[in-house]
Amino acid sequence: MKRPAYYTCVSVAALVGAVVAAPAFAQSAAPAASEASAEPDTAEIVVTAAAGDKAARLSSISVSQISQEAVTNFTPRSQAEVLRTIPGLNVQDTAGPGGNANIGVRGIPVSTGGSEYVGLQEDGLPVTLFGDMQFGNNDYWVRFDNNVDRVEAVRGGSASTFSSQAPGAVINYVSKTGEKQGGEIGLSTALNYRETRLDFDYGGHLSDSVRFHIGGYAITGNGPTHLPYNAQKGYQIKGNITKELADGKGYIRLNFKRLDDKEPTFASMPSLVSLSGKTITGYSTFDGVDARKYASTGLYNQNFQILGSDGAIRTVPMEGIHPVATTLGGEFHYEFSDMFNVTDKARWTDMSGTFSNQWTGEVATSSVIGKTIGDAFGTQGDTRKIAAIRYAAGPKQGQLYTSNFLSNSAQAYVQMKDVGSFVNDLTLTGKFAVGEGSKVTAHAGWFLMRQSIAMDWHINNATQSLNSSGNPVPLDLFDAAGNQLSANGLTGFNNQWGGCCGGRSYDLTYTDNAPYVQLEGQFGHLNLDASVRFDSVKAEGNAYAPVTGGTVTVSDGLGSAVLPTSKTGSTPVNVLNYTRNYSSWSFGALYELNSNTSAFIRVSRGGRFNADRLLYNNNNFTADGQLTAGGSYLSVNYVTQQELGVKQRGTFGSSGRYHAEVTLYRAQVKESNYDFTAPSRNESPFIDAVYHSYGVEASAGLKAGNFGVDGYVVYTHAENAANKATPVAMPKFTWLVSPSYDAGIAAVGLSASGQSNFLVSGGYTAPGRTFVNGYVKVRPAEAVEVSLNVNNLFNTLGYRANNGSIAVAGPTAGLSANQGIFDNSAMLGRTMTAAIRYRF
């Protein structure tokens, strides 16, 4: 008889718990409970979504702390891959080094893109107030480099009440602050593509009471997809200076950052798939298209045209994701006495940039001839009929295009005019003795963040080649009379995604005021805490929609074409002037069973505000900018979680040590949202659903002499509460294992990460894959290290869990009945880099 899924979940937890805890059972009886020892892998003080005075083992939350070296050894090629070192996260897309990944957690689906329930922070303050700003996701604005001391992640629990807009998880990039004297300079170069990167950092003491740290990187290259132009160009520099106050009373810290980094983005990387009913059984290349190194941009579309709100056409560069950020901040901590202290963190940020990308949309060439542009490509209302397709540029310019497939999709240029912010987080703490061995700690805080979101969208429909050239060429369409229907591959301006979105423009400000309170009691081995947060979000601004109608004449190497246009209107379609209030809470308890083992339980509910994704639905707002009843319902989603966990550490043999954590969780989310791209897929844009999930997160690390191994395995069962259907991009299992051996003069390591099968759009099941990275380090002289890093060692063709789709299914030209073309961001093929580093 088939066992219920919950028993499977418990069985996995029991098995992993038994394996990782085995060394403890071989020891003699454990000593009485005491403070954690100073082992760095188990006793690092938690500073993320917490009061900041407890080690991870003694905190009643699920927390992971990943060192700078551990992340570097994992050989990440993007910010998404940095986050894959953290158990419980569902990082759906690779998307490239510039960001734009969909980041979920604990079975909570990512319904509209971005990081809807996951917050990214730098030194305890949010990078952006909302993780899923359209064309401004929070992972655009962070870069992992030598400045990072560790990446700390809190899943569930106190993320609901110690942060705003991130009830699923908070991920914090914690910076070095000069405690250790010294630094590093390193030069790396790609071996099988063109990329050169310089990294540096240095920190230390200027006096007995003043210390500093500064570092950054500069990069140039064409990226791992071998783009035929300089697609990577940028730098980041970060620094801080800390003044310790007299008598150890606290400190004052000032910090800054400058980021200006242009990186390609990989949103569409197609593969030929074998099908057995609704199951994808394998991936392969087709017509020379290899998803592992496919790029939708090249020589002939590295620049393209857009139509502005003034009706003028201008040429813009295909920059991928190009964030520009300047931040100035500070932190103040002061101990009034042993009982009272205050901490205040503040940061001003000026952020802007561009998002530009050519998506790939696979279409059988034979299916286009004889149809109208509207019917063939979904561009609304375009009744011009296609009779021939010709190369618009390149050595075959003017010749008929005869390949089996072509690409037709959105070509986007979004100006992030202003996504800057100001944030301040003030906390007062009081500690009170309430009896022998017992104390109560109270934390009262006020969080304020003002987030600007000013964007201009320009989204065209573009047609180009899809074949083995490795350099996509724009394609022009002609009617039976020989009239040119497109120019430079464009069938019109701002006419993609059903004509809904090109020409959008808005200038908005969201101000979040959030007082919060936590009470914590330590009663012998028992720790109890309760916290509550009250968010009040004020929304202001105007949004302008595209207005269709009109034409413009555009010329290229084949002639000229009269193209339909859509451009930004001059009258606001949405005026925002409202305030939305909601509350979040969390309760937790931890019991220290002995000096090596603790168990915790926690329940929490956190609210998450929907910001710019509420726009362009007139049912959400009144004429004077207030929320309607429907808009109020859509504006806040709630995540409720329950957790039960065990944390353990121990020693074995003469010098071996280990740590392990197993957490059972349940999560529920009320998801109400609006997907603006859904009408272009003939789907309803309204999302109103409840999702349930449960699972097990098990992580462990072991160190014995020169050998070490770290890893995790996560089981997730998620479903739509209404129909019990599994959400797309939600594998049952994800895992990571990283063994290493360091002999001093040399070190070697591997990491294998992957997931089980997952659903994609259309009800298809996609196969899971495991991807292996590796490194070798040699230290020929003191302070010198030479290394070789390989990502995707076995050049595996496959995809991480994502919501991709079958774009074309056989039988059609070039496809048999059991074949199709699958599209999403694939894992890059084997990439190799060599580096030399000098530490001083």
PDB file of N, CA and C in Angstrom, residues 534-562:
ATOM      1  N   PHE A 534       4.312  45.614  12.969  1.00  0.00           N
ATOM      2  CA  PHE A 534       3.179  46.306  12.367  1.00  0.00           C
ATOM      3  C   PHE A 534       3.697  47.154  11.209  1.00  0.00           C
ATOM      4  N   ASP A 535       3.340  46.779   9.976  1.00  0.00           N
ATOM      5  CA  ASP A 535       3.764  47.517   8.782  1.00  0.00           C
ATOM      6  C   ASP A 535       2.656  48.441   8.309  1.00  0.00           C
ATOM      7  N   SER A 536       3.045  49.662   7.999  1.00  0.00           N
ATOM      8  CA  SER A 536       2.140  50.637   7.405  1.00  0.00           C
ATOM      9  C   SER A 536       2.820  51.178   6.150  1.00  0.00           C
ATOM     10  N   VAL A 537       2.273  50.812   4.977  1.00  0.00           N
ATOM     11  CA  VAL A 537       2.895  51.150   3.703  1.00  0.00           C
ATOM     12  C   VAL A 537       2.075  52.236   3.019  1.00  0.00           C
ATOM     13  N   LYS A 538       2.725  53.345   2.718  1.00  0.00           N
ATOM     14  CA  LYS A 538       2.112  54.462   2.011  1.00  0.00           C
ATOM     15  C   LYS A 538       2.572  54.439   0.555  1.00  0.00           C
ATOM     16  N   ALA A 539       1.624  54.425  -0.389  1.00  0.00           N
ATOM     17  CA  ALA A 539       1.939  54.397  -1.815  1.00  0.00           C
ATOM     18  C   ALA A 539       1.517  55.710  -2.456  1.00  0.00           C
ATOM     19  N   GLU A 540       2.420  56.276  -3.268  1.00  0.00           N
ATOM     20  CA  GLU A 540       2.152  57.544  -3.946  1.00  0.00           C
ATOM     21  C   GLU A 540       2.717  57.483  -5.359  1.00  0.00           C
ATOM     22  N   GLY A 541       2.079  58.186  -6.295  1.00  0.00           N
ATOM     23  CA  GLY A 541       2.642  58.303  -7.629  1.00  0.00           C
ATOM     24  C   GLY A 541       1.630  58.100  -8.723  1.00  0.00           C
ATOM     25  N   ASN A 542       2.125  58.110  -9.963  1.00  0.00           N
ATOM     26  CA  ASN A 542       1.297  57.988 -11.154  1.00  0.00           C
ATOM     27  C   ASN A 542       1.850  56.909 -12.073  1.00  0.00           C
ATOM     28  N   ALA A 543       0.950  56.262 -12.805  1.00  0.00           N
ATOM     29  CA  ALA A 543       1.327  55.255 -13.781  1.00  0.00           C
ATOM     30  C   ALA A 543       0.656  55.582 -15.108  1.00  0.00           C
ATOM     31  N   TYR A 544       1.427  55.449 -16.196  1.00  0.00           N
ATOM     32  CA  TYR A 544       0.944  55.775 -17.529  1.00  0.00           C
ATOM     33  C   TYR A 544       0.978  54.522 -18.387  1.00  0.00           C
ATOM     34  N   ALA A 545      -0.058  54.333 -19.192  1.00  0.00           N
ATOM     35  CA  ALA A 545      -0.190  53.129 -20.012  1.00  0.00           C
ATOM     36  C   ALA A 545       0.105  53.446 -21.467  1.00  0.00           C
ATOM     37  N   PRO A 546       0.411  52.417 -22.274  1.00  0.00           N
ATOM     38  CA  PRO A 546       0.626  52.644 -23.704  1.00  0.00           C
ATOM     39  C   PRO A 546      -0.678  52.959 -24.419  1.00  0.00           C
ATOM     40  N   VAL A 547      -0.566  53.784 -25.444  1.00  0.00           N
ATOM     41  CA  VAL A 547      -1.689  54.123 -26.311  1.00  0.00           C
ATOM     42  C   VAL A 547      -1.366  53.614 -27.706  1.00  0.00           C
ATOM     43  N   THR A 548      -2.188  52.718 -28.225  1.00  0.00           N
ATOM     44  CA  THR A 548      -1.937  52.153 -29.549  1.00  0.00           C
ATOM     45  C   THR A 548      -2.427  53.102 -30.625  1.00  0.00           C
ATOM     46  N   GLY A 549      -1.927  52.864 -31.826  1.00  0.00           N
ATOM     47  CA  GLY A 549      -2.346  53.694 -32.958  1.00  0.00           C
ATOM     48  C   GLY A 549      -1.175  54.469 -33.518  1.00  0.00           C
ATOM     49  N   GLY A 550      -1.212  54.697 -34.822  1.00  0.00           N
ATOM     50  CA  GLY A 550      -0.135  55.415 -35.472  1.00  0.00           C
ATOM     51  C   GLY A 550       0.870  54.465 -36.092  1.00  0.00           C
ATOM     52  N   THR A 551       1.649  54.996 -37.002  1.00  0.00           N
ATOM     53  CA  THR A 551       2.681  54.220 -37.668  1.00  0.00           C
ATOM     54  C   THR A 551       3.951  55.057 -37.767  1.00  0.00           C
ATOM     55  N   VAL A 552       5.038  54.360 -38.073  1.00  0.00           N
ATOM     56  CA  VAL A 552       6.312  55.032 -38.300  1.00  0.00           C
ATOM     57  C   VAL A 552       7.053  54.252 -39.371  1.00  0.00           C
ATOM     58  N   THR A 553       7.761  54.937 -40.230  1.00  0.00           N
ATOM     59  CA  THR A 553       8.514  54.299 -41.304  1.00  0.00           C
ATOM     60  C   THR A 553       9.955  54.099 -40.875  1.00  0.00           C
ATOM     61  N   VAL A 554      10.432  52.864 -40.997  1.00  0.00           N
ATOM     62  CA  VAL A 554      11.784  52.514 -40.581  1.00  0.00           C
ATOM     63  C   VAL A 554      12.491  51.834 -41.750  1.00  0.00           C
ATOM     64  N   SER A 555      13.761  52.168 -41.934  1.00  0.00           N
ATOM     65  CA  SER A 555      14.540  51.602 -43.026  1.00  0.00           C
ATOM     66  C   SER A 555      15.645  50.711 -42.499  1.00  0.00           C
ATOM     67  N   ASP A 556      16.039  49.732 -43.328  1.00  0.00           N
ATOM     68  CA  ASP A 556      17.199  48.902 -43.040  1.00  0.00           C
ATOM     69  C   ASP A 556      17.874  48.554 -44.357  1.00  0.00           C
ATOM     70  N   GLY A 557      18.744  47.539 -44.341  1.00  0.00           N
ATOM     71  CA  GLY A 557      19.491  47.208 -45.541  1.00  0.00           C
ATOM     72  C   GLY A 557      18.664  46.655 -46.679  1.00  0.00           C
ATOM     73  N   LEU A 558      17.433  46.261 -46.433  1.00  0.00           N
ATOM     74  CA  LEU A 558      16.569  45.706 -47.473  1.00  0.00           C
ATOM     75  C   LEU A 558      15.568  46.719 -48.015  1.00  0.00           C
ATOM     76  N   GLY A 559      15.395  47.848 -47.357  1.00  0.00           N
ATOM     77  CA  GLY A 559      14.422  48.840 -47.789  1.00  0.00           C
ATOM     78  C   GLY A 559      13.768  49.498 -46.587  1.00  0.00           C
ATOM     79  N   SER A 560      12.482  49.745 -46.671  1.00  0.00           N
ATOM     80  CA  SER A 560      11.773  50.405 -45.584  1.00  0.00           C
ATOM     81  C   SER A 560      10.427  49.740 -45.367  1.00  0.00           C
ATOM     82  N   ALA A 561       9.921  49.879 -44.142  1.00  0.00           N
ATOM     83  CA  ALA A 561       8.636  49.291 -43.779  1.00  0.00           C
ATOM     84  C   ALA A 561       7.873  50.274 -42.907  1.00  0.00           C
ATOM     85  N   VAL A 562       6.556  50.262 -43.065  1.00  0.00           N
ATOM     86  CA  VAL A 562       5.682  51.067 -42.229  1.00  0.00           C
ATOM     87  C   VAL A 562       5.237  50.191 -41.059  1.00  0.00           C
TER      88      VAL A 562
END
